[in-house]
GROMACS .gro file of N, CA and C in nm:
model
  153
    1UNK      N    1   9.031   8.188  10.760
    1UNK     CA    2   8.972   8.219  10.628
    1UNK      C    3   8.913   8.359  10.629
    2UNK      N    4   8.830   8.387  10.731
    2UNK     CA    5   8.766   8.518  10.741
    2UNK      C    6   8.871   8.626  10.764
    3UNK      N    7   8.973   8.593  10.845
    3UNK     CA    8   9.079   8.690  10.875
    3UNK      C    9   9.157   8.724  10.749
    4UNK      N   10   9.182   8.623  10.664
    4UNK     CA   11   9.255   8.647  10.540
    4UNK      C   12   9.177   8.741  10.448
    5UNK      N   13   9.045   8.719  10.438
    5UNK     CA   14   8.961   8.805  10.355
    5UNK      C   15   8.959   8.946  10.411
    6UNK      N   16   8.948   8.957  10.543
    6UNK     CA   17   8.947   9.088  10.607
    6UNK      C   18   9.078   9.162  10.583
    7UNK      N   19   9.189   9.090  10.596
    7UNK     CA   20   9.321   9.150  10.573
    7UNK      C   21   9.335   9.194  10.428
    8UNK      N   22   9.283   9.112  10.337
    8UNK     CA   23   9.292   9.146  10.195
    8UNK      C   24   9.211   9.272  10.164
    9UNK      N   25   9.093   9.282  10.223
    9UNK     CA   26   9.007   9.400  10.200
    9UNK      C   27   9.073   9.525  10.256
   10UNK      N   28   9.126   9.516  10.378
   10UNK     CA   29   9.191   9.633  10.438
   10UNK      C   30   9.317   9.671  10.361
   11UNK      N   31   9.390   9.570  10.312
   11UNK     CA   32   9.512   9.596  10.235
   11UNK      C   33   9.480   9.669  10.106
   12UNK      N   34   9.373   9.623  10.037
   12UNK     CA   35   9.334   9.688   9.912
   12UNK      C   36   9.281   9.829   9.939
   13UNK      N   37   9.215   9.847  10.052
   13UNK     CA   38   9.167   9.981  10.089
   13UNK      C   39   9.284  10.073  10.116
   14UNK      N   40   9.390  10.020  10.180
   14UNK     CA   41   9.508  10.100  10.208
   14UNK      C   42   9.571  10.150  10.078
   15UNK      N   43   9.574  10.062   9.978
   15UNK     CA   44   9.637  10.099   9.851
   15UNK      C   45   9.551  10.201   9.777
   16UNK      N   46   9.419  10.181   9.777
   16UNK     CA   47   9.332  10.266   9.696
   16UNK      C   48   9.307  10.401   9.761
   17UNK      N   49   9.301  10.406   9.894
   17UNK     CA   50   9.266  10.532   9.961
   17UNK      C   51   9.371  10.567  10.066
   18UNK      N   52   9.455  10.666  10.038
   18UNK     CA   53   9.559  10.705  10.135
   18UNK      C   54   9.500  10.770  10.261
   19UNK      N   55   9.385  10.836  10.247
   19UNK     CA   56   9.324  10.901  10.363
   19UNK      C   57   9.280  10.797  10.465
   20UNK      N   58   9.232  10.684  10.418
   20UNK     CA   59   9.195  10.576  10.508
   20UNK      C   60   9.317  10.522  10.581
   21UNK      N   61   9.430  10.516  10.511
   21UNK     CA   62   9.553  10.469  10.574
   21UNK      C   63   9.593  10.561  10.688
   22UNK      N   64   9.581  10.693  10.663
   22UNK     CA   65   9.613  10.791  10.767
   22UNK      C   66   9.519  10.773  10.886
   23UNK      N   67   9.390  10.755  10.858
   23UNK     CA   68   9.291  10.737  10.964
   23UNK      C   69   9.320  10.612  11.045
   24UNK      N   70   9.352  10.501  10.975
   24UNK     CA   71   9.379  10.376  11.046
   24UNK      C   72   9.508  10.383  11.126
   25UNK      N   73   9.607  10.457  11.075
   25UNK     CA   74   9.731  10.470  11.149
   25UNK      C   75   9.709  10.551  11.277
   26UNK      N   76   9.626  10.656  11.266
   26UNK     CA   77   9.591  10.734  11.385
   26UNK      C   78   9.515  10.647  11.485
   27UNK      N   79   9.423  10.563  11.433
   27UNK     CA   80   9.345  10.475  11.520
   27UNK      C   81   9.436  10.372  11.587
   28UNK      N   82   9.533  10.320  11.512
   28UNK     CA   83   9.626  10.222  11.568
   28UNK      C   84   9.713  10.286  11.676
   29UNK      N   85   9.753  10.412  11.652
   29UNK     CA   86   9.833  10.484  11.751
   29UNK      C   87   9.753  10.506  11.879
   30UNK      N   88   9.625  10.546  11.865
   30UNK     CA   89   9.538  10.566  11.980
   30UNK      C   90   9.515  10.434  12.054
   31UNK      N   91   9.495  10.325  11.977
   31UNK     CA   92   9.474  10.194  12.037
   31UNK      C   93   9.598  10.149  12.115
   32UNK      N   94   9.716  10.177  12.057
   32UNK     CA   95   9.840  10.140  12.124
   32UNK      C   96   9.857  10.217  12.254
   33UNK      N   97   9.823  10.347  12.251
   33UNK     CA   98   9.830  10.429  12.371
   33UNK      C   99   9.736  10.376  12.479
   34UNK      N  100   9.613  10.344  12.438
   34UNK     CA  101   9.514  10.293  12.534
   34UNK      C  102   9.558  10.160  12.592
   35UNK      N  103   9.612  10.072  12.508
   35UNK     CA  104   9.658   9.941  12.555
   35UNK      C  105   9.773   9.955  12.653
   36UNK      N  106   9.866  10.046  12.622
   36UNK     CA  107   9.980  10.069  12.711
   36UNK      C  108   9.933  10.125  12.845
   37UNK      N  109   9.837  10.218  12.840
   37UNK     CA  110   9.785  10.277  12.963
   37UNK      C  111   9.715  10.173  13.048
   38UNK      N  112   9.632  10.089  12.984
   38UNK     CA  113   9.560   9.985  13.058
   38UNK      C  114   9.656   9.881  13.115
   39UNK      N  115   9.759   9.847  13.037
   39UNK     CA  116   9.858   9.750  13.085
   39UNK      C  117   9.934   9.805  13.205
   40UNK      N  118   9.972   9.933  13.198
   40UNK     CA  119  10.040   9.995  13.311
   40UNK      C  120   9.951  10.002  13.434
   41UNK      N  121   9.824  10.032  13.412
   41UNK     CA  122   9.728  10.042  13.521
   41UNK      C  123   9.710   9.908  13.590
   42UNK      N  124   9.693   9.801  13.511
   42UNK     CA  125   9.672   9.669  13.569
   42UNK      C  126   9.798   9.617  13.638
   43UNK      N  127   9.915   9.643  13.579
   43UNK     CA  128  10.039   9.597  13.641
   43UNK      C  129  10.063   9.671  13.772
   44UNK      N  130  10.030   9.801  13.776
   44UNK     CA  131  10.044   9.878  13.899
   44UNK      C  132   9.948   9.826  14.004
   45UNK      N  133   9.825   9.791  13.962
   45UNK     CA  134   9.726   9.738  14.056
   45UNK      C  135   9.773   9.605  14.113
   46UNK      N  136   9.827   9.517  14.028
   46UNK     CA  137   9.876   9.387  14.075
   46UNK      C  138   9.997   9.405  14.165
   47UNK      N  139  10.081   9.504  14.134
   47UNK     CA  140  10.198   9.531  14.217
   47UNK      C  141  10.155   9.577  14.356
   48UNK      N  142  10.049   9.661  14.360
   48UNK     CA  143   9.997   9.706  14.489
   48UNK      C  144   9.925   9.594  14.563
   49UNK      N  145   9.864   9.504  14.486
   49UNK     CA  146   9.788   9.395  14.549
   49UNK      C  147   9.880   9.293  14.615
   50UNK      N  148  10.003   9.280  14.565
   50UNK     CA  149  10.093   9.181  14.623
   50UNK      C  150  10.142   9.226  14.761
   51UNK      N  151  10.144   9.357  14.785
   51UNK     CA  152  10.190   9.408  14.914
   51UNK      C  153  10.077   9.428  15.013
   0.00000   0.00000   0.00000
């Protein structure tokens, strides 16, 4: 329920303010980069730990 309301608010914000959309897309890109880096780091650590 809360997630639906949150999604609706962000969706309406995306439509009303294009600058916010650009900001959120940049934030999503940065988050994706960070997640990929952390995933690679942990997988490398586990790979080293098995040996």
